[in-house]
């Protein structure tokens, strides 16, 4: 059985095609999901890709969170479906309450677009089992509101429970607290990160193929289930 | 009908780089003495009489503000 990974497109989404391509590269069937869909078309996992959904009006992800498709996504997440939010997708998952904290304007105000080294710190989530603990990976980062913030207690909980999945190394690009690039929910099924693993799946088109491990990890998680 | 103003501000502990940039620009323009600037948002809502204060607070908390990073105040303007 081929794993089916759904990729949501909102008005203003940019990276749905690359996310679908990454899922296919890893051996999954990529299923397009539309923001107005009322169901998830039988997929086994969902990627909420990057871009500027609804023009980032109000706050990044604040409107997308109420799109019809997010209802079933939130229900599926509660049942343990693997969900990956990338960049704007991470912002949407935070706004939806599937992940704690929020993303704010980069501390130096500039939009950051560069290849970024990350350290993989949690290798037990549905999206990170293919990595070695402490491995450093190189993936593109391109965001203007990528500063991760959370209340002190939330931050302590994330750190205490090992729920920081990816941390920036070689300099903090956006002022994220504790150099946090990506986190997971309490069960390790929902993961969100600002950098773009779907742009790093082939040395021909990206800085590395280091991002592919996230998609392989999800397929492993689905086959095991 | 009533006009309702919702002010949304970044929480004091949240870094406000936009406000800081504004504060830094002021002395360059010759304005002295401004020690801090915080930047937020103001929403003006026209609501009919069926919308009570509890609903307005819910509107502000659920959509207009992200209470992880922002505080809000709701007030009705006198007609």
JSON list of N, CA and C in Angstrom, two decimals, chain B residues 10-40:
[
{"chain": "B", "resi": 10, "resn": "UNK", "atom": "N", "xyz": [1.23, 44.17, 21.33]},
{"chain": "B", "resi": 10, "resn": "UNK", "atom": "CA", "xyz": [2.12, 43.08, 21.72]},
{"chain": "B", "resi": 10, "resn": "UNK", "atom": "C", "xyz": [2.29, 43.08, 23.23]},
{"chain": "B", "resi": 11, "resn": "UNK", "atom": "N", "xyz": [2.32, 41.90, 23.83]},
{"chain": "B", "resi": 11, "resn": "UNK", "atom": "CA", "xyz": [2.52, 41.82, 25.28]},
{"chain": "B", "resi": 11, "resn": "UNK", "atom": "C", "xyz": [3.85, 42.46, 25.66]},
{"chain": "B", "resi": 12, "resn": "UNK", "atom": "N", "xyz": [3.93, 43.01, 26.87]},
{"chain": "B", "resi": 12, "resn": "UNK", "atom": "CA", "xyz": [5.15, 43.72, 27.26]},
{"chain": "B", "resi": 12, "resn": "UNK", "atom": "C", "xyz": [6.41, 42.88, 27.11]},
{"chain": "B", "resi": 13, "resn": "UNK", "atom": "N", "xyz": [6.30, 41.54, 27.37]},
{"chain": "B", "resi": 13, "resn": "UNK", "atom": "CA", "xyz": [7.50, 40.72, 27.32]},
{"chain": "B", "resi": 13, "resn": "UNK", "atom": "C", "xyz": [7.87, 40.28, 25.90]},
{"chain": "B", "resi": 14, "resn": "UNK", "atom": "N", "xyz": [6.99, 40.58, 24.93]},
{"chain": "B", "resi": 14, "resn": "UNK", "atom": "CA", "xyz": [7.29, 40.21, 23.55]},
{"chain": "B", "resi": 14, "resn": "UNK", "atom": "C", "xyz": [8.08, 41.34, 22.88]},
{"chain": "B", "resi": 15, "resn": "UNK", "atom": "N", "xyz": [9.20, 40.97, 22.29]},
{"chain": "B", "resi": 15, "resn": "UNK", "atom": "CA", "xyz": [10.02, 41.93, 21.57]},
{"chain": "B", "resi": 15, "resn": "UNK", "atom": "C", "xyz": [9.20, 42.54, 20.44]},
{"chain": "B", "resi": 16, "resn": "UNK", "atom": "N", "xyz": [9.26, 43.87, 20.32]},
{"chain": "B", "resi": 16, "resn": "UNK", "atom": "CA", "xyz": [8.51, 44.55, 19.26]},
{"chain": "B", "resi": 16, "resn": "UNK", "atom": "C", "xyz": [9.50, 45.26, 18.34]},
{"chain": "B", "resi": 17, "resn": "UNK", "atom": "N", "xyz": [10.08, 44.52, 17.39]},
{"chain": "B", "resi": 17, "resn": "UNK", "atom": "CA", "xyz": [11.13, 45.13, 16.55]},
{"chain": "B", "resi": 17, "resn": "UNK", "atom": "C", "xyz": [10.61, 46.28, 15.69]},
{"chain": "B", "resi": 18, "resn": "UNK", "atom": "N", "xyz": [9.33, 46.23, 15.32]},
{"chain": "B", "resi": 18, "resn": "UNK", "atom": "CA", "xyz": [8.79, 47.34, 14.51]},
{"chain": "B", "resi": 18, "resn": "UNK", "atom": "C", "xyz": [8.73, 48.62, 15.33]},
{"chain": "B", "resi": 19, "resn": "UNK", "atom": "N", "xyz": [8.24, 48.51, 16.57]},
{"chain": "B", "resi": 19, "resn": "UNK", "atom": "CA", "xyz": [8.20, 49.67, 17.45]},
{"chain": "B", "resi": 19, "resn": "UNK", "atom": "C", "xyz": [9.59, 50.22, 17.70]},
{"chain": "B", "resi": 20, "resn": "UNK", "atom": "N", "xyz": [10.55, 49.29, 17.88]},
{"chain": "B", "resi": 20, "resn": "UNK", "atom": "CA", "xyz": [11.94, 49.73, 18.12]},
{"chain": "B", "resi": 20, "resn": "UNK", "atom": "C", "xyz": [12.50, 50.48, 16.92]},
{"chain": "B", "resi": 21, "resn": "UNK", "atom": "N", "xyz": [12.16, 49.99, 15.71]},
{"chain": "B", "resi": 21, "resn": "UNK", "atom": "CA", "xyz": [12.65, 50.66, 14.50]},
{"chain": "B", "resi": 21, "resn": "UNK", "atom": "C", "xyz": [12.08, 52.07, 14.39]},
{"chain": "B", "resi": 22, "resn": "UNK", "atom": "N", "xyz": [10.82, 52.21, 14.76]},
{"chain": "B", "resi": 22, "resn": "UNK", "atom": "CA", "xyz": [10.19, 53.55, 14.74]},
{"chain": "B", "resi": 22, "resn": "UNK", "atom": "C", "xyz": [10.89, 54.45, 15.76]},
{"chain": "B", "resi": 23, "resn": "UNK", "atom": "N", "xyz": [11.13, 53.89, 16.96]},
{"chain": "B", "resi": 23, "resn": "UNK", "atom": "CA", "xyz": [11.79, 54.69, 18.01]},
{"chain": "B", "resi": 23, "resn": "UNK", "atom": "C", "xyz": [13.18, 55.15, 17.56]},
{"chain": "B", "resi": 24, "resn": "UNK", "atom": "N", "xyz": [13.89, 54.27, 16.85]},
{"chain": "B", "resi": 24, "resn": "UNK", "atom": "CA", "xyz": [15.23, 54.62, 16.39]},
{"chain": "B", "resi": 24, "resn": "UNK", "atom": "C", "xyz": [15.22, 55.66, 15.27]},
{"chain": "B", "resi": 25, "resn": "UNK", "atom": "N", "xyz": [14.11, 55.66, 14.50]},
{"chain": "B", "resi": 25, "resn": "UNK", "atom": "CA", "xyz": [14.03, 56.62, 13.38]},
{"chain": "B", "resi": 25, "resn": "UNK", "atom": "C", "xyz": [13.77, 58.04, 13.86]},
{"chain": "B", "resi": 26, "resn": "UNK", "atom": "N", "xyz": [13.10, 58.18, 15.02]},
{"chain": "B", "resi": 26, "resn": "UNK", "atom": "CA", "xyz": [12.69, 59.51, 15.47]},
{"chain": "B", "resi": 26, "resn": "UNK", "atom": "C", "xyz": [13.86, 60.48, 15.68]},
{"chain": "B", "resi": 27, "resn": "UNK", "atom": "N", "xyz": [14.93, 60.07, 16.42]},
{"chain": "B", "resi": 27, "resn": "UNK", "atom": "CA", "xyz": [16.04, 61.02, 16.59]},
{"chain": "B", "resi": 27, "resn": "UNK", "atom": "C", "xyz": [16.69, 61.41, 15.26]},
{"chain": "B", "resi": 28, "resn": "UNK", "atom": "N", "xyz": [16.68, 60.47, 14.30]},
{"chain": "B", "resi": 28, "resn": "UNK", "atom": "CA", "xyz": [17.27, 60.80, 12.99]},
{"chain": "B", "resi": 28, "resn": "UNK", "atom": "C", "xyz": [16.47, 61.90, 12.30]},
{"chain": "B", "resi": 29, "resn": "UNK", "atom": "N", "xyz": [15.18, 61.99, 12.64]},
{"chain": "B", "resi": 29, "resn": "UNK", "atom": "CA", "xyz": [14.34, 63.03, 12.04]},
{"chain": "B", "resi": 29, "resn": "UNK", "atom": "C", "xyz": [14.32, 64.30, 12.88]},
{"chain": "B", "resi": 30, "resn": "UNK", "atom": "N", "xyz": [15.09, 64.28, 13.99]},
{"chain": "B", "resi": 30, "resn": "UNK", "atom": "CA", "xyz": [15.17, 65.47, 14.83]},
{"chain": "B", "resi": 30, "resn": "UNK", "atom": "C", "xyz": [14.21, 65.48, 16.00]},
{"chain": "B", "resi": 31, "resn": "UNK", "atom": "N", "xyz": [13.47, 64.41, 16.19]},
{"chain": "B", "resi": 31, "resn": "UNK", "atom": "CA", "xyz": [12.56, 64.35, 17.35]},
{"chain": "B", "resi": 31, "resn": "UNK", "atom": "C", "xyz": [13.29, 63.70, 18.53]},
{"chain": "B", "resi": 32, "resn": "UNK", "atom": "N", "xyz": [13.48, 64.46, 19.58]},
{"chain": "B", "resi": 32, "resn": "UNK", "atom": "CA", "xyz": [14.20, 63.96, 20.75]},
{"chain": "B", "resi": 32, "resn": "UNK", "atom": "C", "xyz": [13.22, 63.62, 21.86]},
{"chain": "B", "resi": 33, "resn": "UNK", "atom": "N", "xyz": [13.66, 62.78, 22.77]},
{"chain": "B", "resi": 33, "resn": "UNK", "atom": "CA", "xyz": [12.90, 62.58, 24.01]},
{"chain": "B", "resi": 33, "resn": "UNK", "atom": "C", "xyz": [11.92, 61.43, 23.99]},
{"chain": "B", "resi": 34, "resn": "UNK", "atom": "N", "xyz": [11.77, 60.74, 22.86]},
{"chain": "B", "resi": 34, "resn": "UNK", "atom": "CA", "xyz": [10.87, 59.59, 22.84]},
{"chain": "B", "resi": 34, "resn": "UNK", "atom": "C", "xyz": [11.69, 58.36, 23.25]},
{"chain": "B", "resi": 35, "resn": "UNK", "atom": "N", "xyz": [11.37, 57.79, 24.41]},
{"chain": "B", "resi": 35, "resn": "UNK", "atom": "CA", "xyz": [12.22, 56.72, 24.95]},
{"chain": "B", "resi": 35, "resn": "UNK", "atom": "C", "xyz": [11.76, 55.33, 24.52]},
{"chain": "B", "resi": 36, "resn": "UNK", "atom": "N", "xyz": [10.48, 55.18, 24.17]},
{"chain": "B", "resi": 36, "resn": "UNK", "atom": "CA", "xyz": [10.03, 53.87, 23.72]},
{"chain": "B", "resi": 36, "resn": "UNK", "atom": "C", "xyz": [8.82, 54.00, 22.82]},
{"chain": "B", "resi": 37, "resn": "UNK", "atom": "N", "xyz": [8.73, 53.11, 21.82]},
{"chain": "B", "resi": 37, "resn": "UNK", "atom": "CA", "xyz": [7.55, 53.02, 20.96]},
{"chain": "B", "resi": 37, "resn": "UNK", "atom": "C", "xyz": [7.12, 51.56, 20.90]},
{"chain": "B", "resi": 38, "resn": "UNK", "atom": "N", "xyz": [5.85, 51.31, 21.12]},
{"chain": "B", "resi": 38, "resn": "UNK", "atom": "CA", "xyz": [5.28, 49.98, 20.92]},
{"chain": "B", "resi": 38, "resn": "UNK", "atom": "C", "xyz": [4.23, 50.10, 19.82]},
{"chain": "B", "resi": 39, "resn": "UNK", "atom": "N", "xyz": [4.26, 49.18, 18.87]},
{"chain": "B", "resi": 39, "resn": "UNK", "atom": "CA", "xyz": [3.33, 49.25, 17.75]},
{"chain": "B", "resi": 39, "resn": "UNK", "atom": "C", "xyz": [2.27, 48.17, 17.87]},
{"chain": "B", "resi": 40, "resn": "UNK", "atom": "N", "xyz": [1.01, 48.57, 17.73]},
{"chain": "B", "resi": 40, "resn": "UNK", "atom": "CA", "xyz": [-0.08, 47.60, 17.78]},
{"chain": "B", "resi": 40, "resn": "UNK", "atom": "C", "xyz": [-1.08, 47.83, 16.67]}
]
